[in-house]
CSV table of C-alpha atoms in Angstrom, one decimal:
chain,number,residue,atom,x,y,z
A,1,UNK,CA,4.4,-137.6,-116.9
A,2,UNK,CA,1.1,-138.9,-115.5
A,3,UNK,CA,-2.2,-137.0,-115.6
A,4,UNK,CA,-2.1,-136.1,-111.9
A,5,UNK,CA,1.3,-134.5,-112.2
A,6,UNK,CA,0.2,-132.7,-115.4
A,7,UNK,CA,-2.9,-131.3,-113.6
A,8,UNK,CA,-0.7,-130.2,-110.7
A,9,UNK,CA,1.7,-128.5,-113.1
A,10,UNK,CA,-1.3,-126.7,-114.8
A,11,UNK,CA,-2.7,-125.6,-111.4
A,12,UNK,CA,0.8,-124.3,-110.4
A,13,UNK,CA,1.0,-122.4,-113.7
A,14,UNK,CA,-2.4,-120.8,-113.0
A,15,UNK,CA,-1.2,-119.8,-109.5
A,16,UNK,CA,2.0,-118.3,-111.0
A,17,UNK,CA,-0.2,-116.2,-113.3
A,18,UNK,CA,-2.3,-115.1,-110.3
A,19,UNK,CA,-5.4,-117.1,-111.4
A,20,UNK,CA,-7.6,-119.2,-109.2
A,21,UNK,CA,-8.9,-122.7,-109.9
A,22,UNK,CA,-12.3,-121.5,-111.0
A,23,UNK,CA,-11.4,-118.5,-113.2
A,24,UNK,CA,-11.2,-118.2,-116.9
A,25,UNK,CA,-7.8,-117.5,-118.4
A,26,UNK,CA,-7.5,-114.4,-120.7
A,27,UNK,CA,-4.9,-115.9,-123.0
A,28,UNK,CA,-3.9,-112.8,-125.0
A,29,UNK,CA,-3.3,-110.9,-121.8
A,30,UNK,CA,-1.2,-113.8,-120.5
A,31,UNK,CA,0.9,-114.0,-123.7
A,32,UNK,CA,1.6,-110.3,-123.4
A,33,UNK,CA,2.4,-110.6,-119.6
A,34,UNK,CA,4.8,-113.5,-120.4
A,35,UNK,CA,6.4,-111.6,-123.3
A,36,UNK,CA,5.7,-114.4,-125.7
A,37,UNK,CA,5.8,-113.3,-129.3
A,38,UNK,CA,2.6,-114.7,-130.8
A,39,UNK,CA,1.5,-114.6,-134.4
A,40,UNK,CA,-1.9,-115.8,-135.7
A,41,UNK,CA,-1.7,-116.8,-139.3
A,42,UNK,CA,-4.1,-118.7,-141.7
A,43,UNK,CA,-2.4,-122.0,-142.3
A,44,UNK,CA,-3.4,-125.1,-144.3
A,45,UNK,CA,-4.1,-128.6,-143.2
A,46,UNK,CA,-4.4,-129.9,-139.7
A,47,UNK,CA,-1.4,-127.9,-138.5
A,48,UNK,CA,-2.4,-126.2,-135.2
A,49,UNK,CA,0.6,-124.2,-134.3
A,50,UNK,CA,4.2,-124.3,-133.1
A,51,UNK,CA,6.5,-123.0,-130.4
A,52,UNK,CA,10.1,-122.0,-130.5
A,53,UNK,CA,12.4,-121.2,-127.5
A,54,UNK,CA,15.8,-119.6,-128.2
A,55,UNK,CA,18.3,-118.9,-125.4
A,56,UNK,CA,19.3,-115.3,-125.1
A,57,UNK,CA,20.9,-115.1,-121.7
A,58,UNK,CA,21.5,-117.5,-118.9
A,59,UNK,CA,18.1,-116.6,-117.3
A,60,UNK,CA,16.1,-115.5,-120.3
A,61,UNK,CA,14.8,-117.1,-123.4
A,62,UNK,CA,13.1,-115.7,-126.5
A,63,UNK,CA,9.7,-117.5,-126.7
A,64,UNK,CA,7.6,-117.6,-129.9
A,65,UNK,CA,4.2,-119.1,-130.7
A,66,UNK,CA,2.6,-119.5,-134.1
A,67,UNK,CA,-1.2,-120.2,-134.1
A,68,UNK,CA,-3.3,-121.4,-137.1
A,69,UNK,CA,-6.0,-118.7,-137.3
A,70,UNK,CA,-8.0,-120.8,-139.8
A,71,UNK,CA,-9.0,-122.9,-136.7
A,72,UNK,CA,-12.0,-121.8,-134.6
A,73,UNK,CA,-11.2,-119.5,-131.7
A,74,UNK,CA,-11.9,-122.2,-129.1
A,75,UNK,CA,-9.4,-124.5,-130.8
A,76,UNK,CA,-6.9,-121.7,-131.0
A,77,UNK,CA,-7.2,-121.2,-127.2
A,78,UNK,CA,-6.5,-124.9,-126.7
A,79,UNK,CA,-3.5,-124.7,-129.0
A,80,UNK,CA,-2.0,-121.7,-127.1
A,81,UNK,CA,-2.3,-123.7,-123.8
A,82,UNK,CA,-0.7,-126.7,-125.5
A,83,UNK,CA,2.3,-124.6,-126.6
A,84,UNK,CA,2.7,-123.2,-123.1
A,85,UNK,CA,3.4,-126.7,-121.9
A,86,UNK,CA,6.3,-126.9,-124.4
A,87,UNK,CA,7.7,-123.5,-123.4
A,88,UNK,CA,7.3,-123.7,-119.6
A,89,UNK,CA,7.0,-127.4,-118.5
A,90,UNK,CA,8.8,-129.6,-121.1
A,91,UNK,CA,12.4,-130.1,-120.3
A,92,UNK,CA,15.1,-129.3,-122.9
A,93,UNK,CA,12.6,-127.9,-125.3
A,94,UNK,CA,13.7,-125.9,-128.4
A,95,UNK,CA,11.1,-126.1,-131.2
A,96,UNK,CA,8.1,-128.1,-132.1
A,97,UNK,CA,5.3,-128.0,-134.7
A,98,UNK,CA,2.0,-129.4,-133.3
A,99,UNK,CA,-1.3,-130.9,-134.2
A,100,UNK,CA,-3.2,-130.3,-131.0
A,101,UNK,CA,-6.1,-132.1,-129.3
A,102,UNK,CA,-5.3,-135.6,-130.5
A,103,UNK,CA,-4.2,-137.0,-127.1
A,104,UNK,CA,-1.9,-139.3,-129.0
A,105,UNK,CA,-0.2,-141.7,-126.6
A,106,UNK,CA,2.4,-142.6,-129.3
A,107,UNK,CA,3.9,-139.1,-129.0
A,108,UNK,CA,4.6,-138.6,-125.3
A,109,UNK,CA,5.3,-134.9,-125.2
A,110,UNK,CA,2.3,-134.1,-127.5
A,111,UNK,CA,0.1,-136.2,-125.2
A,112,UNK,CA,1.5,-134.4,-122.2
A,113,UNK,CA,0.9,-131.0,-123.8
A,114,UNK,CA,-2.7,-131.9,-124.7
A,115,UNK,CA,-3.5,-132.9,-121.1
A,116,UNK,CA,-1.7,-129.8,-119.7
A,117,UNK,CA,-3.8,-127.7,-122.1
A,118,UNK,CA,-7.0,-129.4,-121.0
A,119,UNK,CA,-6.2,-128.9,-117.3
A,120,UNK,CA,-5.1,-125.3,-117.8
A,121,UNK,CA,-8.0,-124.2,-120.0
A,122,UNK,CA,-10.7,-126.2,-118.3
A,123,UNK,CA,-9.8,-126.8,-114.6
A,124,UNK,CA,-12.0,-129.3,-112.9
A,125,UNK,CA,-13.1,-127.0,-110.0
A,126,UNK,CA,-14.1,-124.4,-112.5
A,127,UNK,CA,-16.2,-126.8,-114.6
A,128,UNK,CA,-18.0,-128.2,-111.6
A,129,UNK,CA,-18.6,-124.7,-110.1
A,130,UNK,CA,-20.7,-123.9,-113.2
A,131,UNK,CA,-22.8,-127.1,-113.2
A,132,UNK,CA,-26.0,-126.9,-111.1
A,133,UNK,CA,-26.2,-129.5,-108.4
A,134,UNK,CA,-29.0,-131.4,-110.1
A,135,UNK,CA,-26.9,-131.8,-113.2
A,136,UNK,CA,-23.8,-133.3,-111.6
A,137,UNK,CA,-24.9,-136.9,-112.1
A,138,UNK,CA,-23.9,-139.0,-115.2
A,139,UNK,CA,-25.3,-137.6,-118.4
A,140,UNK,CA,-27.5,-135.0,-116.6
A,141,UNK,CA,-25.7,-131.9,-117.8
A,142,UNK,CA,-27.9,-129.8,-120.2
A,143,UNK,CA,-26.9,-128.1,-123.4
A,144,UNK,CA,-27.6,-124.8,-121.7
A,145,UNK,CA,-24.9,-125.6,-119.1
A,146,UNK,CA,-22.5,-126.9,-121.7
A,147,UNK,CA,-22.8,-123.6,-123.6
A,148,UNK,CA,-22.4,-121.6,-120.4
A,149,UNK,CA,-19.1,-123.4,-119.6
A,150,UNK,CA,-17.6,-123.3,-123.0
A,151,UNK,CA,-18.3,-119.6,-123.4
A,152,UNK,CA,-17.0,-118.8,-119.9
A,153,UNK,CA,-13.7,-120.6,-120.5
A,154,UNK,CA,-13.5,-119.9,-124.3
A,155,UNK,CA,-13.1,-123.5,-125.3
A,156,UNK,CA,-14.3,-125.7,-128.1
A,157,UNK,CA,-17.2,-128.1,-127.7
A,158,UNK,CA,-14.9,-131.0,-128.4
A,159,UNK,CA,-12.5,-129.9,-125.6
A,160,UNK,CA,-15.2,-129.5,-123.1
A,161,UNK,CA,-17.0,-132.8,-124.0
A,162,UNK,CA,-13.7,-134.7,-123.7
A,163,UNK,CA,-13.1,-133.2,-120.2
A,164,UNK,CA,-16.6,-134.1,-119.2
A,165,UNK,CA,-16.1,-137.6,-120.5
A,166,UNK,CA,-12.9,-138.1,-118.6
A,167,UNK,CA,-14.5,-136.6,-115.5
A,168,UNK,CA,-17.1,-139.4,-115.8
A,169,UNK,CA,-19.9,-136.8,-116.1
A,170,UNK,CA,-21.0,-138.1,-119.5
A,171,UNK,CA,-20.6,-141.3,-121.5
A,172,UNK,CA,-19.5,-141.8,-125.1
A,173,UNK,CA,-23.0,-141.7,-126.5
A,174,UNK,CA,-23.6,-138.4,-124.9
A,175,UNK,CA,-20.3,-137.1,-126.3
A,176,UNK,CA,-21.2,-138.2,-129.8
A,177,UNK,CA,-24.7,-136.6,-129.6
A,178,UNK,CA,-23.5,-133.2,-128.5
A,179,UNK,CA,-20.3,-132.9,-130.5
A,180,UNK,CA,-22.3,-132.1,-133.7
A,181,UNK,CA,-24.5,-129.1,-134.7
A,182,UNK,CA,-22.5,-126.9,-132.4
A,183,UNK,CA,-23.3,-123.6,-134.0
A,184,UNK,CA,-27.0,-124.5,-134.3
A,185,UNK,CA,-27.2,-125.2,-130.5
A,186,UNK,CA,-25.5,-122.0,-129.7
A,187,UNK,CA,-27.8,-119.9,-131.9
A,188,UNK,CA,-30.9,-121.6,-130.6
A,189,UNK,CA,-29.9,-120.7,-127.0
A,190,UNK,CA,-29.0,-117.0,-127.8
A,191,UNK,CA,-25.2,-117.3,-128.0
A,192,UNK,CA,-23.0,-115.8,-130.7
A,193,UNK,CA,-21.1,-118.3,-132.8
A,194,UNK,CA,-17.7,-116.6,-133.1
A,195,UNK,CA,-16.1,-119.0,-130.6
A,196,UNK,CA,-16.7,-121.7,-133.2
A,197,UNK,CA,-15.3,-119.8,-136.1
A,198,UNK,CA,-11.9,-118.7,-137.3
A,199,UNK,CA,-10.4,-115.4,-136.4
A,200,UNK,CA,-7.4,-113.3,-135.3
A,201,UNK,CA,-6.0,-113.4,-138.8
A,202,UNK,CA,-2.6,-111.7,-139.1
A,203,UNK,CA,-2.8,-110.5,-135.5
A,204,UNK,CA,0.4,-110.6,-133.4
A,205,UNK,CA,1.3,-110.0,-129.8
A,206,UNK,CA,4.6,-108.8,-128.4
A,207,UNK,CA,7.5,-106.5,-129.2
A,208,UNK,CA,8.2,-108.3,-132.4
A,209,UNK,CA,10.0,-105.6,-134.3
A,210,UNK,CA,12.3,-104.4,-131.4
A,211,UNK,CA,13.3,-108.0,-130.6
A,212,UNK,CA,14.2,-108.6,-134.2
A,213,UNK,CA,16.4,-105.5,-134.2
A,214,UNK,CA,18.0,-106.6,-130.9
A,215,UNK,CA,18.8,-110.1,-132.2
A,216,UNK,CA,20.2,-108.5,-135.4
A,217,UNK,CA,22.4,-106.1,-133.4
A,218,UNK,CA,23.6,-109.0,-131.2
A,219,UNK,CA,24.6,-111.0,-134.3
A,220,UNK,CA,22.0,-113.7,-133.7
A,221,UNK,CA,20.2,-112.9,-137.0
A,222,UNK,CA,21.9,-112.2,-140.3
A,223,UNK,CA,20.9,-109.0,-142.2
A,224,UNK,CA,18.8,-111.1,-144.6
A,225,UNK,CA,17.0,-112.8,-141.7
A,226,UNK,CA,16.4,-109.5,-140.0
A,227,UNK,CA,14.8,-108.0,-143.1
A,228,UNK,CA,12.8,-111.2,-143.6
A,229,UNK,CA,11.4,-110.8,-140.1
A,230,UNK,CA,10.8,-107.1,-140.4
A,231,UNK,CA,9.0,-107.2,-143.8
A,232,UNK,CA,7.2,-110.5,-143.4
A,233,UNK,CA,5.7,-110.4,-139.9
A,234,UNK,CA,3.1,-112.9,-140.9
A,235,UNK,CA,5.6,-115.7,-141.5
A,236,UNK,CA,8.6,-115.4,-139.1
A,237,UNK,CA,9.0,-119.1,-138.7
A,238,UNK,CA,11.5,-119.8,-141.5
A,239,UNK,CA,13.9,-117.1,-140.3
A,240,UNK,CA,13.7,-118.0,-136.7
A,241,UNK,CA,14.0,-121.7,-137.5
A,242,UNK,CA,17.1,-121.0,-139.6
A,243,UNK,CA,18.6,-119.1,-136.7
A,244,UNK,CA,17.9,-121.9,-134.4
A,245,UNK,CA,19.5,-124.5,-136.7
A,246,UNK,CA,22.6,-122.3,-137.0
A,247,UNK,CA,23.0,-122.2,-133.2
A,248,UNK,CA,22.7,-126.0,-133.0
A,249,UNK,CA,25.4,-126.6,-135.6
């Protein structure tokens, strides 16, 4: 899928959610609106998150996202948008663990998901609407405007700079200069630094317990899987993955 089509898909998804092309996306509200069970858990390594989709009925799927809460909040927001690609755009998707923001062309669906996330989280029209006219030339954007954009859209510095680079508003030297000392620049300009820090530890969104009970009563989860889900809300992946593998056999 080329970038133009991915941008179109991201814009269509925004419209489906009732969002304009210049508005920020309140991801926790969106996850609740879409009935996606989402769990934030501290995880090790570069693992960003994962998504699972399990068919329940002909017209309904159980959707699940796991997010690494050890990552900064801005990175977590990008990861959620990345996983939304897998759940709503990718064809024949079932499950995937992800390292997001790499834009790795060797993994086509991960590459697509990264670009979809970039377009969904940081729409071009929204970015340009926040840049003063006198800063729209190459390398003219100021750190004050960069901070304003990333806090408005809740994104990481890396994600915003990459978008600006691909929009030809900055060059690689500019990117390299501003990608470091992110917290310092925020504090110097009166911004809080929580966007660049980890958070949401052990938080979850959705009717997790009632869905686990429903799956158990329908025979889609064994008793041991059900109790594993019920008593270990912070790590449902193993039980759900086991159930998914059982259905595929």
